[in-house]
XYZ file of C-alpha atoms in Angstrom:
318
model
C -12.035 3.642 24.758
C -8.139 4.587 26.571
C -6.501 2.045 24.428
C -3.516 0.892 24.957
C -1.523 -1.270 22.294
C 1.186 -3.572 23.313
C 3.451 -4.152 20.663
C 5.648 -1.044 17.825
C 6.245 -3.236 15.393
C 3.919 -2.711 12.143
C 0.982 -4.452 13.848
C 0.909 -2.318 16.670
C 1.319 1.115 15.025
C -0.854 0.427 12.531
C -3.707 -0.857 14.454
C -2.575 2.713 17.083
C -2.978 4.679 13.760
C -6.777 3.539 12.702
C -7.662 3.930 16.270
C -6.275 7.260 16.854
C -8.281 8.079 14.235
C -11.848 6.827 15.147
C -11.219 8.941 18.208
C -9.969 6.687 21.015
C -7.142 7.559 23.109
C -4.117 5.108 22.152
C -1.250 4.860 24.660
C 1.630 2.056 22.697
C 3.380 0.094 25.535
C 6.809 -1.385 23.923
C 9.690 -3.162 25.391
C 12.428 -2.596 22.481
C 13.388 0.136 20.277
C 11.805 1.010 16.852
C 13.853 0.071 14.906
C 15.052 -3.455 16.507
C 11.274 -4.759 15.992
C 11.605 -8.022 13.839
C 9.305 -5.604 11.121
C 11.993 -3.977 10.638
C 13.880 -6.362 9.778
C 11.706 -7.912 6.554
C 12.136 -7.732 3.118
C 9.633 -6.100 2.682
C 7.253 -6.922 -1.061
C 3.890 -7.256 -0.432
C 2.735 -11.506 -0.280
C 1.611 -13.694 2.268
C 4.053 -15.541 3.298
C 3.565 -18.197 5.844
C 0.904 -17.270 6.404
C -2.761 -18.925 6.130
C -5.130 -19.261 3.406
C -8.942 -18.609 3.893
C -11.507 -15.812 3.490
C -11.055 -13.832 6.803
C -6.987 -13.622 6.036
C -7.868 -12.098 2.133
C -9.784 -9.472 3.432
C -6.669 -8.208 5.435
C -4.993 -8.893 2.173
C -7.368 -6.672 0.386
C -7.175 -3.975 2.221
C -3.598 -3.920 3.333
C -3.390 -4.048 -0.209
C -5.478 -0.773 -1.975
C -3.569 1.013 1.292
C 0.232 0.378 0.342
C -0.711 0.907 -3.053
C -2.811 4.159 -2.273
C 0.791 5.451 0.012
C 3.162 4.588 -3.334
C 1.939 7.507 -4.143
C 3.926 9.532 -1.040
C 7.455 9.259 -1.292
C 7.448 9.137 2.594
C 7.003 6.541 3.110
C 9.305 4.439 1.113
C 7.156 2.327 -0.567
C 7.555 2.154 -4.128
C 5.850 -0.411 -6.871
C 7.901 -2.555 -8.527
C 7.447 -5.749 -10.822
C 8.745 -8.956 -10.578
C 8.742 -12.806 -10.821
C 7.095 -15.465 -7.715
C 8.950 -18.761 -9.219
C 6.933 -21.869 -8.497
C 8.444 -25.458 -8.058
C 5.416 -28.286 -7.414
C 2.391 -28.004 -9.293
C 0.236 -27.527 -6.568
C 1.659 -24.106 -5.530
C -0.684 -22.319 -4.111
C -0.943 -19.191 -5.790
C -4.174 -17.925 -4.282
C -2.773 -14.115 -4.146
C -3.338 -13.756 -8.080
C -6.752 -13.043 -8.000
C -6.306 -10.303 -5.071
C -2.802 -8.600 -7.783
C -4.168 -6.217 -10.833
C -2.247 -7.124 -13.957
C -0.483 -10.606 -13.248
C 1.038 -12.866 -15.825
C 2.059 -16.464 -16.678
C 6.487 -16.187 -17.164
C 6.877 -17.787 -19.763
C 9.521 -21.129 -19.692
C 12.889 -19.382 -20.829
C 12.492 -16.689 -18.079
C 12.510 -19.493 -15.260
C 15.166 -21.395 -13.948
C 16.152 -24.422 -14.257
C 13.760 -27.276 -12.982
C 11.015 -24.358 -11.872
C 7.377 -25.154 -12.436
C 6.304 -22.052 -13.196
C 5.965 -18.947 -12.259
C 4.338 -15.483 -12.320
C 4.602 -12.168 -13.081
C 3.682 -8.742 -10.672
C 3.430 -5.500 -9.912
C 3.649 -5.385 -5.845
C 4.101 -2.951 -2.900
C 8.041 -3.175 -2.041
C 7.989 -1.627 0.930
C 11.768 0.336 2.124
C 10.520 -0.385 6.456
C 13.747 1.379 8.355
C 11.881 4.964 6.903
C 8.292 3.044 6.043
C 8.764 2.685 10.413
C 9.899 6.607 10.955
C 7.169 7.511 9.033
C 4.524 5.312 10.431
C 5.077 6.248 13.504
C 5.451 9.890 12.963
C 2.612 10.080 11.897
C 0.870 7.906 14.393
C 2.430 10.233 17.236
C 0.748 13.186 14.889
C -2.710 11.746 16.487
C -2.208 12.245 19.362
C -0.928 8.631 20.348
C 1.815 7.979 22.960
C 4.545 5.722 23.860
C 5.527 4.165 26.875
C 8.970 1.823 26.723
C 8.145 -0.618 29.106
C 8.507 -4.256 29.601
C 4.423 -5.760 30.266
C 4.291 -9.352 32.129
C 0.905 -8.921 33.500
C -2.343 -8.264 31.285
C -3.811 -6.899 35.119
C -0.936 -4.215 34.870
C -3.018 -2.430 32.675
C -6.345 -2.722 34.347
C -6.332 0.566 35.378
C -5.341 2.596 32.866
C -6.645 0.932 29.819
C -10.767 0.583 28.569
C -8.907 -1.603 26.698
C -6.231 -3.853 24.965
C -4.704 -4.661 21.905
C -2.425 -7.137 22.076
C 0.373 -6.941 18.946
C 3.326 -8.280 21.330
C 3.923 -11.139 18.488
C 5.749 -13.389 19.558
C 4.456 -12.729 23.346
C 1.332 -12.663 22.685
C -0.209 -15.863 23.411
C 2.386 -15.374 26.412
C 0.770 -12.539 28.076
C -2.486 -14.228 27.216
C -1.784 -17.595 29.235
C -4.170 -19.542 27.361
C -2.669 -19.748 23.535
C 1.407 -22.615 23.849
C 0.519 -22.639 19.850
C 2.659 -19.537 18.497
C 5.847 -20.504 17.387
C 9.684 -18.466 15.857
C 10.054 -18.622 12.097
C 13.982 -17.619 12.376
C 13.953 -15.510 9.096
C 18.046 -14.016 7.837
C 18.917 -11.376 5.232
C 21.697 -9.777 4.257
C 21.241 -6.289 2.584
C 23.632 -5.496 -0.165
C 23.704 -1.759 -1.286
C 21.878 -1.378 -4.549
C 25.066 0.108 -6.555
C 24.033 -0.639 -10.193
C 20.223 0.478 -10.075
C 18.234 -2.873 -9.930
C 14.893 -2.809 -9.872
C 13.383 -5.957 -9.890
C 11.416 -8.605 -7.132
C 12.309 -12.416 -7.334
C 11.045 -14.717 -4.922
C 11.649 -18.009 -4.899
C 10.131 -19.862 -2.336
C 10.363 -23.830 -3.443
C 14.501 -23.725 -4.656
C 16.027 -27.092 -4.495
C 18.718 -25.026 -1.686
C 16.853 -23.343 -0.030
C 14.442 -20.546 0.132
C 15.642 -17.709 -2.263
C 14.943 -13.808 -2.483
C 16.540 -10.272 -4.425
C 13.784 -7.688 -2.864
C 15.719 -4.410 -5.233
C 14.906 -0.990 -3.023
C 15.489 2.509 -3.314
C 18.949 2.339 -2.338
C 19.665 -0.946 -1.141
C 18.685 -4.621 -1.712
C 17.748 -7.890 1.060
C 18.767 -11.069 -0.239
C 17.630 -13.742 2.121
C 16.657 -16.384 3.086
C 16.113 -19.234 6.055
C 12.897 -19.487 7.446
C 13.648 -22.285 9.746
C 10.753 -23.103 11.872
C 10.442 -22.872 15.593
C 14.723 -21.674 15.691
C 14.855 -18.986 18.919
C 18.771 -17.987 17.670
C 18.573 -14.354 16.560
C 22.554 -14.602 16.301
C 23.966 -14.121 13.012
C 25.120 -16.942 11.350
C 28.080 -16.600 8.758
C 27.562 -19.633 6.923
C 24.173 -19.631 6.407
C 24.569 -15.973 5.403
C 27.402 -17.908 2.747
C 24.295 -20.143 1.280
C 22.144 -16.928 0.535
C 24.064 -15.180 -1.242
C 25.459 -17.584 -3.742
C 21.901 -19.061 -4.779
C 20.425 -15.654 -5.458
C 23.162 -15.348 -7.178
C 22.538 -17.979 -9.604
C 19.392 -16.548 -9.533
C 20.161 -12.805 -10.359
C 23.864 -12.815 -11.791
C 24.018 -8.804 -10.732
C 23.927 -9.486 -7.399
C 27.999 -10.817 -7.185
C 30.552 -8.104 -6.203
C 28.130 -5.588 -4.563
C 28.641 -4.554 -0.863
C 27.552 -6.123 1.529
C 26.057 -3.450 3.750
C 24.552 -5.522 7.144
C 23.089 -8.765 8.029
C 20.586 -9.028 10.311
C 18.160 -11.944 12.120
C 14.213 -11.617 12.647
C 11.764 -14.131 14.496
C 8.915 -14.085 12.703
C 5.688 -14.727 14.821
C 3.857 -17.521 13.136
C 0.833 -19.978 14.022
C -1.083 -22.041 12.345
C -4.582 -19.425 11.523
C -3.606 -15.259 12.609
C -5.329 -14.848 15.973
C -7.829 -11.179 15.272
C -10.225 -11.573 17.760
C -11.734 -10.349 21.093
C -10.730 -12.338 23.774
C -13.026 -12.885 27.524
C -11.615 -14.010 30.445
C -8.657 -11.057 31.690
C -8.046 -8.946 34.009
C -8.954 -6.100 30.835
C -10.864 -6.679 27.734
C -8.589 -7.440 25.419
C -7.997 -7.722 21.687
C -5.742 -10.192 20.207
C -3.861 -9.544 17.005
C -0.689 -12.201 16.515
C 0.118 -14.596 14.503
C 0.698 -13.368 10.822
C 4.166 -15.418 10.504
C 6.111 -14.060 7.557
C 3.341 -11.384 6.484
C 2.996 -8.824 9.057
C 3.434 -6.235 6.675
C 1.636 -8.308 4.484
C -1.251 -7.538 6.473
C -0.978 -4.779 8.244
C -3.926 -2.412 7.341
C -6.469 -4.799 6.875
C -5.368 -5.821 10.727
C -5.989 -2.797 12.164
C -8.998 -2.210 10.392
C -10.003 -5.706 11.123
C -9.251 -4.112 15.263
C -10.713 -0.828 15.598
C -14.307 -3.010 14.398
C -13.404 -5.751 17.018
C -12.853 -2.200 19.197
C -16.813 -1.099 18.552
C -17.899 -4.526 19.244
C -16.012 -4.265 22.353
C -17.670 -0.431 23.308
C -21.325 -1.872 22.528
C -21.234 -5.033 25.006
């Protein structure tokens, strides 16, 4: 089939990769440069943050984790397996992700910050997104996928070009379908520090009393976050927020103090109560919706792409 993918973030690129591998002729339409997508702001660590908890999501998580673990053996991908600690402040914190990850272990109380209830040590994929997105786009292009930079305002624009459209447009997904107003932004602001001290262990504390806090060391830098403000469309960096992010991170990891600040970034996570990953009827062209991943777009990307290919086969047979 001739398939058009709308969106060049991690969901769009990964879906294009798997569709092209399956033998389809694929075009990716994107309205912004690759490294300006919200995916480029991600820390990124494999973790189902602000995403749904369901058997369907677990299937996506398992496939994605296995693929990232496999890709970590290729240095050019920018993926590393790193050890770290996820902290729980609430006694009923969701730990469903631990059944998918090998070799997790309970953190002793002395390793936890004041006020924490418990914690889990795990080795998870850490993805340097600028490196990874560049590598992924090269792989996609090598499979013959074409890239077109333009803005799609109506899906009917594509009815004479595509047998099928994959809608991986993040926050614009519901808008383009015209039948879904449940997508909303969760604003994320992060600080990128120089990793001159060679830190390797990650730390995440989603329920930290002073605000969500995560420290994700990558090869040459450290992503420190963050914010998780729902329905906040502000894409500008807030200096006072950056100061607060660094202050609470330094309380948890004192080694962050005095590291050089390389960059401040803001991204709007495309959230929805449930991921929309399905065939959509009633449009000018057959559509597969693939959006609403919240803060787990990277984490769910390979599983999502696998399901997109399955839905494409179902579409062809209908």
